[in-house]
């Protein structure tokens, strides 16, 4: 019987916080992973008006729960239950919170405001999902147009495939030390989605091509500022009859739609106009409303005599619409009806983004992407070649500058812009880089197998006293194989070094034109892949010199770059990042883009590479105004930037000034500390565990004490020694919170991002 490849993930209902709560565009090392563990390990849940947690004799857990969920510091928990302690809450007040909103650059000059909700609302959503998951799934079946809708609760199992399998070499001792590019299993969304998880899959689908064959024209449009425009009260309208809902307001509050409406309001400080942007649950909220609009449109078209799939075809991916048609009158009817039905739900048609594509239905962007693919395929900088193979495969572009020149021509010829193609181009670069490195490592593995084979034959010769085995010929053959393979490795090694240099130049050119968060993540994938490969090649070399008897350092020469070549590559990466930081100061809403580059600098090694304090201060707009000979700090740094900078500077003495500035910024923020403000809670809990907030352990403890005293966390009769014990226990028991301070691995973070790409 074949062994099942299914592996149980084991996540509980709390997995909602891992998959559906956070926006994609948060900085590295920020996640809900440790928050999830905190909930599970301490049995924390919100049932009715009780915030429950496991019995806590030390009172440390009680204090932590109070901090994380924004409960008044001096409020005491109830301990009259045999299996748990709890805080009794007035949920109508406790769940009304101010979310942490941060801005990212969007389009050319615009921005998008994304949201991380308060921990207490995250806890509330766990219970909401658990109670109403069936209602969400049922309400997602209304529209036949939707391409992305919840279909079922995601399986708690994953199936191991070739991407997760371990490739074993012929000789057991042979194992290249791999780069940190392994596939990490992670939960993507609470629900599985039907039909497509990504819009690009639709363009390549049978459904798209069938509609393209059947109809002559494609109309594309979307909703203007969809998530900003949604009126939360329209959720009950979408699930029930609008007139009945408006005339029966009280019963509506206890319905699934009424509860969803209230949950969305509370996490957004009771706002009814607009919903929080970024998390998956917001897309579900929007989807359920748009499902009803789709159904209303289809019904109206049917009443007018137009048949779905015969006279027209409509596809909707979140708020992007694709209408296939032949008859101009049908198109006008569809537009008119959609405008009307959207307005009934306070949503409006985006006139500026309406496009009509006649047959052949292909966009300039699609044409440009195909040309980019050809450009890369014919580029020497992504190839490892032996002898005259470059003439056979038609390699034409020898340097990054050749590709850049031809890329500019391509943009002009296809009437497209950099922003249309940045994501795609960077993705192609990463895939080709990864394939090239894998090819080189396979060749190295072959050589190592030959070395192992040689050692085995030599051992047999030593023991073959009578010369009965024909081992001389076998040794001669393996030595010849080694000679051929060493020559190939030598050629490839030189090419790899040159290619890395060119790829770094190309990557920074593509990125620097228009930095965005998604572009930053892809750039970091590329840069980290190179850095990690170089580091692990050094480890492989040292392991095999000590592991294989008779193997000399000279034989492993091409298993790692020498000191000069290594630092030539690292210096090129550093210079590229430095240019990005110096090019322009971070705007109020464009900080996340460059926060991703800070851990890459750390990967290069702070001994040799570091950004000067002045560069960081200028880029992140940390300045001091001279008011009557007194320097007054002027900064609007948000939580994400503060913790990312602390992680970058660590306890390096060269950053003492900026560290002191960050302390002042934090204290200034906490001068107006609010328990219901998400940013304050995140900053507080992470600063209380941050080892880099000061230069010494004693200074760290004093600063934490200063913060807790400032927000009036301690009782009036708490002694100094008791305060010290509380502070020590907070870090000792929970060293990582929303921001991970210990055991950071940018490789794991980046690969997790690959599994959670933007919808």
PDB file of N, CA, C and O in Angstrom, residues 18 88 116 160 190 273 283 290 298 346 348 380 388 401 418 420 471 509 518 558 574 600 687 698 725 739:
ATOM      1  N   UNK A  18      -3.397  33.939  11.048  1.00  0.00           N
ATOM      2  CA  UNK A  18      -2.231  33.671  10.202  1.00  0.00           C
ATOM      3  C   UNK A  18      -2.510  33.952   8.735  1.00  0.00           C
ATOM      4  O   UNK A  18      -1.593  34.227   7.970  1.00  0.00           O
ATOM      5  N   UNK A  88     -13.824  40.466  32.257  1.00  0.00           N
ATOM      6  CA  UNK A  88     -15.186  40.730  31.819  1.00  0.00           C
ATOM      7  C   UNK A  88     -15.199  42.076  31.096  1.00  0.00           C
ATOM      8  O   UNK A  88     -14.747  43.082  31.642  1.00  0.00           O
ATOM      9  N   UNK A 116      -3.769  47.458   9.642  1.00  0.00           N
ATOM     10  CA  UNK A 116      -3.609  46.334  10.561  1.00  0.00           C
ATOM     11  C   UNK A 116      -4.535  46.613  11.740  1.00  0.00           C
ATOM     12  O   UNK A 116      -4.426  47.655  12.384  1.00  0.00           O
ATOM     13  N   UNK A 160       2.822  16.794   0.062  1.00  0.00           N
ATOM     14  CA  UNK A 160       4.204  17.003  -0.347  1.00  0.00           C
ATOM     15  C   UNK A 160       4.337  16.660  -1.822  1.00  0.00           C
ATOM     16  O   UNK A 160       3.877  15.622  -2.270  1.00  0.00           O
ATOM     17  N   UNK A 190      -7.832  31.183   4.841  1.00  0.00           N
ATOM     18  CA  UNK A 190      -8.710  30.332   5.638  1.00  0.00           C
ATOM     19  C   UNK A 190      -9.615  29.505   4.732  1.00  0.00           C
ATOM     20  O   UNK A 190      -9.890  28.342   5.001  1.00  0.00           O
ATOM     21  N   UNK A 273     -18.634  54.339   6.457  1.00  0.00           N
ATOM     22  CA  UNK A 273     -18.264  54.643   5.076  1.00  0.00           C
ATOM     23  C   UNK A 273     -16.834  54.190   4.815  1.00  0.00           C
ATOM     24  O   UNK A 273     -15.884  54.778   5.334  1.00  0.00           O
ATOM     25  N   UNK A 283     -11.772  41.584   1.622  1.00  0.00           N
ATOM     26  CA  UNK A 283     -12.130  41.139   0.275  1.00  0.00           C
ATOM     27  C   UNK A 283     -13.362  40.241   0.311  1.00  0.00           C
ATOM     28  O   UNK A 283     -14.188  40.268  -0.600  1.00  0.00           O
ATOM     29  N   UNK A 290     -20.735  42.303  -3.844  1.00  0.00           N
ATOM     30  CA  UNK A 290     -20.656  42.269  -5.310  1.00  0.00           C
ATOM     31  C   UNK A 290     -21.342  41.031  -5.881  1.00  0.00           C
ATOM     32  O   UNK A 290     -21.819  41.055  -7.024  1.00  0.00           O
ATOM     33  N   UNK A 298     -27.564  40.018 -13.695  1.00  0.00           N
ATOM     34  CA  UNK A 298     -27.931  38.871 -14.536  1.00  0.00           C
ATOM     35  C   UNK A 298     -29.449  38.742 -14.658  1.00  0.00           C
ATOM     36  O   UNK A 298     -29.983  38.466 -15.737  1.00  0.00           O
ATOM     37  N   UNK A 346     -24.204  52.261  -3.279  1.00  0.00           N
ATOM     38  CA  UNK A 346     -23.266  53.376  -3.062  1.00  0.00           C
ATOM     39  C   UNK A 346     -21.902  53.135  -3.701  1.00  0.00           C
ATOM     40  O   UNK A 346     -20.868  53.603  -3.204  1.00  0.00           O
ATOM     41  N   UNK A 348     -19.603  53.110  -7.492  1.00  0.00           N
ATOM     42  CA  UNK A 348     -19.644  53.842  -8.752  1.00  0.00           C
ATOM     43  C   UNK A 348     -18.636  53.306  -9.753  1.00  0.00           C
ATOM     44  O   UNK A 348     -17.558  52.824  -9.400  1.00  0.00           O
ATOM     45  N   UNK A 380      22.885  36.345 -22.554  1.00  0.00           N
ATOM     46  CA  UNK A 380      24.037  35.574 -22.078  1.00  0.00           C
ATOM     47  C   UNK A 380      24.128  35.586 -20.555  1.00  0.00           C
ATOM     48  O   UNK A 380      24.665  34.648 -19.954  1.00  0.00           O
ATOM     49  N   UNK A 388      30.827  26.057 -27.791  1.00  0.00           N
ATOM     50  CA  UNK A 388      30.153  26.867 -28.802  1.00  0.00           C
ATOM     51  C   UNK A 388      28.637  26.869 -28.663  1.00  0.00           C
ATOM     52  O   UNK A 388      27.928  27.252 -29.588  1.00  0.00           O
ATOM     53  N   UNK A 401      23.540  46.189 -19.863  1.00  0.00           N
ATOM     54  CA  UNK A 401      23.293  47.396 -20.667  1.00  0.00           C
ATOM     55  C   UNK A 401      22.620  47.055 -21.990  1.00  0.00           C
ATOM     56  O   UNK A 401      21.790  47.831 -22.490  1.00  0.00           O
ATOM     57  N   UNK A 418       7.216  51.518 -17.719  1.00  0.00           N
ATOM     58  CA  UNK A 418       7.961  50.724 -16.743  1.00  0.00           C
ATOM     59  C   UNK A 418       7.034  50.089 -15.708  1.00  0.00           C
ATOM     60  O   UNK A 418       7.176  48.923 -15.350  1.00  0.00           O
ATOM     61  N   UNK A 420       4.057  49.127 -15.867  1.00  0.00           N
ATOM     62  CA  UNK A 420       3.246  48.025 -16.371  1.00  0.00           C
ATOM     63  C   UNK A 420       3.977  46.692 -16.300  1.00  0.00           C
ATOM     64  O   UNK A 420       3.345  45.632 -16.250  1.00  0.00           O
ATOM     65  N   UNK A 471      40.609  -2.724 -10.987  1.00  0.00           N
ATOM     66  CA  UNK A 471      40.300  -1.398 -10.448  1.00  0.00           C
ATOM     67  C   UNK A 471      41.079  -0.279 -11.121  1.00  0.00           C
ATOM     68  O   UNK A 471      40.676   0.882 -11.053  1.00  0.00           O
ATOM     69  N   UNK A 509      18.375  48.578 -11.951  1.00  0.00           N
ATOM     70  CA  UNK A 509      17.815  49.480 -12.961  1.00  0.00           C
ATOM     71  C   UNK A 509      16.298  49.325 -13.034  1.00  0.00           C
ATOM     72  O   UNK A 509      15.556  50.317 -13.010  1.00  0.00           O
ATOM     73  N   UNK A 518       5.792  45.553  -3.586  1.00  0.00           N
ATOM     74  CA  UNK A 518       5.884  44.258  -4.269  1.00  0.00           C
ATOM     75  C   UNK A 518       7.177  44.148  -5.061  1.00  0.00           C
ATOM     76  O   UNK A 518       7.777  43.072  -5.141  1.00  0.00           O
ATOM     77  N   UNK A 558      36.922  26.083  -7.239  1.00  0.00           N
ATOM     78  CA  UNK A 558      35.761  26.651  -7.920  1.00  0.00           C
ATOM     79  C   UNK A 558      34.439  26.258  -7.251  1.00  0.00           C
ATOM     80  O   UNK A 558      33.403  26.207  -7.890  1.00  0.00           O
ATOM     81  N   UNK A 574      25.574  46.410  -2.150  1.00  0.00           N
ATOM     82  CA  UNK A 574      25.540  47.510  -1.181  1.00  0.00           C
ATOM     83  C   UNK A 574      25.418  48.859  -1.893  1.00  0.00           C
ATOM     84  O   UNK A 574      24.596  49.707  -1.504  1.00  0.00           O
ATOM     85  N   UNK A 600      18.714  43.095   3.926  1.00  0.00           N
ATOM     86  CA  UNK A 600      19.698  42.666   2.926  1.00  0.00           C
ATOM     87  C   UNK A 600      21.072  43.253   3.270  1.00  0.00           C
ATOM     88  O   UNK A 600      22.095  42.573   3.158  1.00  0.00           O
ATOM     89  N   UNK A 687       8.397  46.922  21.768  1.00  0.00           N
ATOM     90  CA  UNK A 687       9.485  47.642  22.431  1.00  0.00           C
ATOM     91  C   UNK A 687       9.824  46.972  23.768  1.00  0.00           C
ATOM     92  O   UNK A 687      10.981  46.917  24.170  1.00  0.00           O
ATOM     93  N   UNK A 698      21.222  46.952  30.943  1.00  0.00           N
ATOM     94  CA  UNK A 698      20.715  47.819  32.021  1.00  0.00           C
ATOM     95  C   UNK A 698      19.918  48.989  31.445  1.00  0.00           C
ATOM     96  O   UNK A 698      18.845  49.340  31.958  1.00  0.00           O
ATOM     97  N   UNK A 725      11.178  42.647  38.134  1.00  0.00           N
ATOM     98  CA  UNK A 725      10.764  41.250  37.942  1.00  0.00           C
ATOM     99  C   UNK A 725       9.736  41.143  36.817  1.00  0.00           C
ATOM    100  O   UNK A 725       9.808  40.259  35.959  1.00  0.00           O
ATOM    101  N   UNK A 739       6.637  41.606  15.996  1.00  0.00           N
ATOM    102  CA  UNK A 739       7.914  41.726  15.294  1.00  0.00           C
ATOM    103  C   UNK A 739       8.874  40.718  15.900  1.00  0.00           C
ATOM    104  O   UNK A 739       8.998  40.611  17.120  1.00  0.00           O
TER     105      UNK A 739
END
